[in-house]
JSON list of C-alpha atoms in Angstrom, two decimals:
[
{"chain": "E", "resi": 1, "resn": "MET", "atom": "CA", "xyz": [-32.85, 17.75, 27.23]},
{"chain": "E", "resi": 2, "resn": "LYS", "atom": "CA", "xyz": [-32.05, 19.57, 23.88]},
{"chain": "E", "resi": 3, "resn": "ALA", "atom": "CA", "xyz": [-28.30, 20.07, 24.67]},
{"chain": "E", "resi": 4, "resn": "TYR", "atom": "CA", "xyz": [-28.11, 16.26, 25.17]},
{"chain": "E", "resi": 5, "resn": "GLN", "atom": "CA", "xyz": [-29.20, 15.91, 22.12]},
{"chain": "E", "resi": 6, "resn": "HIS", "atom": "CA", "xyz": [-26.95, 17.99, 20.20]},
{"chain": "E", "resi": 7, "resn": "ILE", "atom": "CA", "xyz": [-23.97, 16.45, 22.49]},
{"chain": "E", "resi": 8, "resn": "LEU", "atom": "CA", "xyz": [-25.31, 12.67, 21.72]},
{"chain": "E", "resi": 9, "resn": "ALA", "atom": "CA", "xyz": [-25.59, 13.80, 17.87]},
{"chain": "E", "resi": 10, "resn": "ALA", "atom": "CA", "xyz": [-22.18, 15.30, 17.87]},
{"chain": "E", "resi": 11, "resn": "GLY", "atom": "CA", "xyz": [-20.88, 12.11, 19.52]},
{"chain": "E", "resi": 12, "resn": "LEU", "atom": "CA", "xyz": [-22.36, 9.31, 16.83]},
{"chain": "E", "resi": 13, "resn": "LEU", "atom": "CA", "xyz": [-21.58, 11.82, 14.25]},
{"chain": "E", "resi": 14, "resn": "GLY", "atom": "CA", "xyz": [-18.00, 11.69, 14.97]},
{"chain": "E", "resi": 15, "resn": "ALA", "atom": "CA", "xyz": [-17.65, 8.19, 16.16]},
{"chain": "E", "resi": 16, "resn": "ALA", "atom": "CA", "xyz": [-19.06, 7.52, 12.19]},
{"chain": "E", "resi": 17, "resn": "THR", "atom": "CA", "xyz": [-16.22, 9.66, 11.05]},
{"chain": "E", "resi": 18, "resn": "LEU", "atom": "CA", "xyz": [-13.96, 8.04, 13.20]},
{"chain": "E", "resi": 19, "resn": "ALA", "atom": "CA", "xyz": [-15.25, 4.58, 11.77]},
{"chain": "E", "resi": 20, "resn": "GLN", "atom": "CA", "xyz": [-15.41, 5.92, 8.13]},
{"chain": "E", "resi": 21, "resn": "ALA", "atom": "CA", "xyz": [-11.20, 7.22, 8.63]},
{"chain": "E", "resi": 22, "resn": "GLN", "atom": "CA", "xyz": [-10.46, 3.81, 10.00]},
{"chain": "E", "resi": 23, "resn": "VAL", "atom": "CA", "xyz": [-11.85, 1.61, 6.80]},
{"chain": "E", "resi": 24, "resn": "ASP", "atom": "CA", "xyz": [-10.16, 3.98, 4.79]},
{"chain": "E", "resi": 25, "resn": "GLN", "atom": "CA", "xyz": [-6.88, 3.40, 6.43]},
{"chain": "E", "resi": 26, "resn": "VAL", "atom": "CA", "xyz": [-7.26, -0.39, 6.51]},
{"chain": "E", "resi": 27, "resn": "LYS", "atom": "CA", "xyz": [-7.84, 0.21, 2.26]},
{"chain": "E", "resi": 28, "resn": "VAL", "atom": "CA", "xyz": [-4.90, 2.21, 1.87]},
{"chain": "E", "resi": 29, "resn": "TRP", "atom": "CA", "xyz": [-2.33, -0.57, 4.16]},
{"chain": "E", "resi": 30, "resn": "ALA", "atom": "CA", "xyz": [-4.46, -3.63, 1.65]},
{"chain": "E", "resi": 31, "resn": "ALA", "atom": "CA", "xyz": [-3.44, -1.24, -1.44]},
{"chain": "E", "resi": 32, "resn": "ALA", "atom": "CA", "xyz": [-0.02, -2.05, -0.78]},
{"chain": "E", "resi": 33, "resn": "CYS", "atom": "CA", "xyz": [-0.93, -5.56, -1.38]},
{"chain": "E", "resi": 34, "resn": "ALA", "atom": "CA", "xyz": [-2.57, -5.23, -4.79]},
{"chain": "E", "resi": 35, "resn": "ASN", "atom": "CA", "xyz": [0.93, -5.45, -7.06]},
{"chain": "E", "resi": 36, "resn": "CYS", "atom": "CA", "xyz": [1.12, -9.23, -6.35]},
{"chain": "E", "resi": 37, "resn": "HIS", "atom": "CA", "xyz": [-2.45, -9.88, -5.20]},
{"chain": "E", "resi": 38, "resn": "GLY", "atom": "CA", "xyz": [-4.42, -7.60, -6.96]},
{"chain": "E", "resi": 39, "resn": "THR", "atom": "CA", "xyz": [-7.19, -5.00, -6.17]},
{"chain": "E", "resi": 40, "resn": "ASN", "atom": "CA", "xyz": [-8.66, -5.79, -3.56]},
{"chain": "E", "resi": 41, "resn": "GLY", "atom": "CA", "xyz": [-7.18, -9.89, -2.94]},
{"chain": "E", "resi": 42, "resn": "HIS", "atom": "CA", "xyz": [-8.18, -10.33, -6.75]},
{"chain": "E", "resi": 43, "resn": "ALA", "atom": "CA", "xyz": [-5.12, -11.79, -8.30]},
{"chain": "E", "resi": 44, "resn": "GLN", "atom": "CA", "xyz": [-3.79, -12.70, -11.81]},
{"chain": "E", "resi": 45, "resn": "PRO", "atom": "CA", "xyz": [-3.20, -16.07, -12.71]},
{"chain": "E", "resi": 46, "resn": "GLY", "atom": "CA", "xyz": [-0.19, -17.17, -11.19]},
{"chain": "E", "resi": 47, "resn": "MET", "atom": "CA", "xyz": [-0.40, -15.44, -7.61]},
{"chain": "E", "resi": 48, "resn": "GLU", "atom": "CA", "xyz": [-2.60, -15.86, -5.02]},
{"chain": "E", "resi": 49, "resn": "ALA", "atom": "CA", "xyz": [-5.98, -14.38, -4.45]},
{"chain": "E", "resi": 50, "resn": "LEU", "atom": "CA", "xyz": [-6.78, -13.06, -1.07]},
{"chain": "E", "resi": 51, "resn": "ALA", "atom": "CA", "xyz": [-9.47, -11.89, -1.69]},
{"chain": "E", "resi": 52, "resn": "GLY", "atom": "CA", "xyz": [-13.00, -14.16, 0.68]},
{"chain": "E", "resi": 53, "resn": "LYS", "atom": "CA", "xyz": [-10.47, -16.55, 2.26]},
{"chain": "E", "resi": 54, "resn": "ASP", "atom": "CA", "xyz": [-10.52, -17.57, 5.75]},
{"chain": "E", "resi": 55, "resn": "LYS", "atom": "CA", "xyz": [-9.07, -13.96, 7.94]},
{"chain": "E", "resi": 56, "resn": "ASP", "atom": "CA", "xyz": [-7.65, -16.53, 10.40]},
{"chain": "E", "resi": 57, "resn": "GLU", "atom": "CA", "xyz": [-5.90, -18.04, 7.81]},
{"chain": "E", "resi": 58, "resn": "ILE", "atom": "CA", "xyz": [-4.61, -14.86, 5.83]},
{"chain": "E", "resi": 59, "resn": "LEU", "atom": "CA", "xyz": [-3.49, -13.27, 9.70]},
{"chain": "E", "resi": 60, "resn": "GLN", "atom": "CA", "xyz": [-1.50, -16.32, 10.02]},
{"chain": "E", "resi": 61, "resn": "LYS", "atom": "CA", "xyz": [0.38, -16.80, 7.24]},
{"chain": "E", "resi": 62, "resn": "LEU", "atom": "CA", "xyz": [1.18, -12.41, 7.47]},
{"chain": "E", "resi": 63, "resn": "LEU", "atom": "CA", "xyz": [2.34, -13.32, 11.24]},
{"chain": "E", "resi": 64, "resn": "ASP", "atom": "CA", "xyz": [4.06, -16.53, 10.01]},
{"chain": "E", "resi": 65, "resn": "PHE", "atom": "CA", "xyz": [5.93, -14.03, 7.27]},
{"chain": "E", "resi": 66, "resn": "LYS", "atom": "CA", "xyz": [6.32, -11.10, 9.97]},
{"chain": "E", "resi": 67, "resn": "ASN", "atom": "CA", "xyz": [8.05, -13.53, 12.68]},
{"chain": "E", "resi": 68, "resn": "GLY", "atom": "CA", "xyz": [10.31, -15.13, 10.30]},
{"chain": "E", "resi": 69, "resn": "ARG", "atom": "CA", "xyz": [8.63, -19.11, 10.61]},
{"chain": "E", "resi": 70, "resn": "LYS", "atom": "CA", "xyz": [7.43, -18.49, 6.82]},
{"chain": "E", "resi": 71, "resn": "PRO", "atom": "CA", "xyz": [10.46, -18.27, 3.79]},
{"chain": "E", "resi": 72, "resn": "ALA", "atom": "CA", "xyz": [9.56, -15.51, 1.65]},
{"chain": "E", "resi": 73, "resn": "THR", "atom": "CA", "xyz": [11.71, -13.10, -1.00]},
{"chain": "E", "resi": 74, "resn": "LEU", "atom": "CA", "xyz": [9.50, -10.18, -0.10]},
{"chain": "E", "resi": 75, "resn": "MET", "atom": "CA", "xyz": [6.60, -11.00, 2.27]},
{"chain": "E", "resi": 76, "resn": "HIS", "atom": "CA", "xyz": [8.82, -11.16, 5.39]},
{"chain": "E", "resi": 77, "resn": "GLN", "atom": "CA", "xyz": [9.76, -7.79, 4.83]},
{"chain": "E", "resi": 78, "resn": "LEU", "atom": "CA", "xyz": [6.39, -5.86, 3.79]},
{"chain": "E", "resi": 79, "resn": "ALA", "atom": "CA", "xyz": [4.85, -8.10, 7.40]},
{"chain": "E", "resi": 80, "resn": "LYS", "atom": "CA", "xyz": [7.58, -6.31, 9.54]},
{"chain": "E", "resi": 81, "resn": "GLY", "atom": "CA", "xyz": [6.06, -2.95, 8.67]},
{"chain": "E", "resi": 82, "resn": "TYR", "atom": "CA", "xyz": [2.56, -3.78, 10.05]},
{"chain": "E", "resi": 83, "resn": "THR", "atom": "CA", "xyz": [1.76, -3.95, 13.99]},
{"chain": "E", "resi": 84, "resn": "ASP", "atom": "CA", "xyz": [-0.17, -6.97, 14.62]},
{"chain": "E", "resi": 85, "resn": "ASP", "atom": "CA", "xyz": [-3.66, -5.34, 14.93]},
{"chain": "E", "resi": 86, "resn": "GLU", "atom": "CA", "xyz": [-2.97, -4.11, 11.42]},
{"chain": "E", "resi": 87, "resn": "LEU", "atom": "CA", "xyz": [-2.44, -7.34, 10.30]},
{"chain": "E", "resi": 88, "resn": "ARG", "atom": "CA", "xyz": [-5.53, -8.56, 11.78]},
{"chain": "E", "resi": 89, "resn": "ALA", "atom": "CA", "xyz": [-7.37, -5.43, 10.04]},
{"chain": "E", "resi": 90, "resn": "ILE", "atom": "CA", "xyz": [-6.04, -6.33, 6.34]},
{"chain": "E", "resi": 91, "resn": "SER", "atom": "CA", "xyz": [-6.82, -9.54, 6.67]},
{"chain": "E", "resi": 92, "resn": "ALA", "atom": "CA", "xyz": [-10.39, -9.13, 7.77]},
{"chain": "E", "resi": 93, "resn": "TYR", "atom": "CA", "xyz": [-10.01, -6.91, 5.12]},
{"chain": "E", "resi": 94, "resn": "PHE", "atom": "CA", "xyz": [-9.70, -9.08, 2.19]},
{"chain": "E", "resi": 95, "resn": "ALA", "atom": "CA", "xyz": [-12.00, -11.87, 3.98]},
{"chain": "E", "resi": 96, "resn": "ALA", "atom": "CA", "xyz": [-14.94, -9.46, 3.22]},
{"chain": "E", "resi": 97, "resn": "GLN", "atom": "CA", "xyz": [-13.86, -8.99, -0.09]},
{"chain": "E", "resi": 98, "resn": "LYS", "atom": "CA", "xyz": [-16.31, -11.24, -2.54]},
{"chain": "E", "resi": 99, "resn": "LYS", "atom": "CA", "xyz": [-14.24, -13.87, -4.58]},
{"chain": "E", "resi": 100, "resn": "GLN", "atom": "CA", "xyz": [-14.42, -13.31, -8.27]}
]
């Protein structure tokens, strides 16, 4: 019985470590947006703030940029660098941030 508990504990620790690594990766992706949209999506006046926006709305805009349905000077190029799942994770990250 003890061996089973050690295996279970190791599995839970591994899962927690993987989950943290995924969160850290999303933060790295989101940091690329800070130049225009501010740290954690808290933009300066004149730029679109992303913090606290609806994740589906953010995702739709990103997909529209990626697929050329929404014109842009830079965003279409940036969005093409991510998979749809990565864009989904980035959208969820910004939606979870508190508005200022």
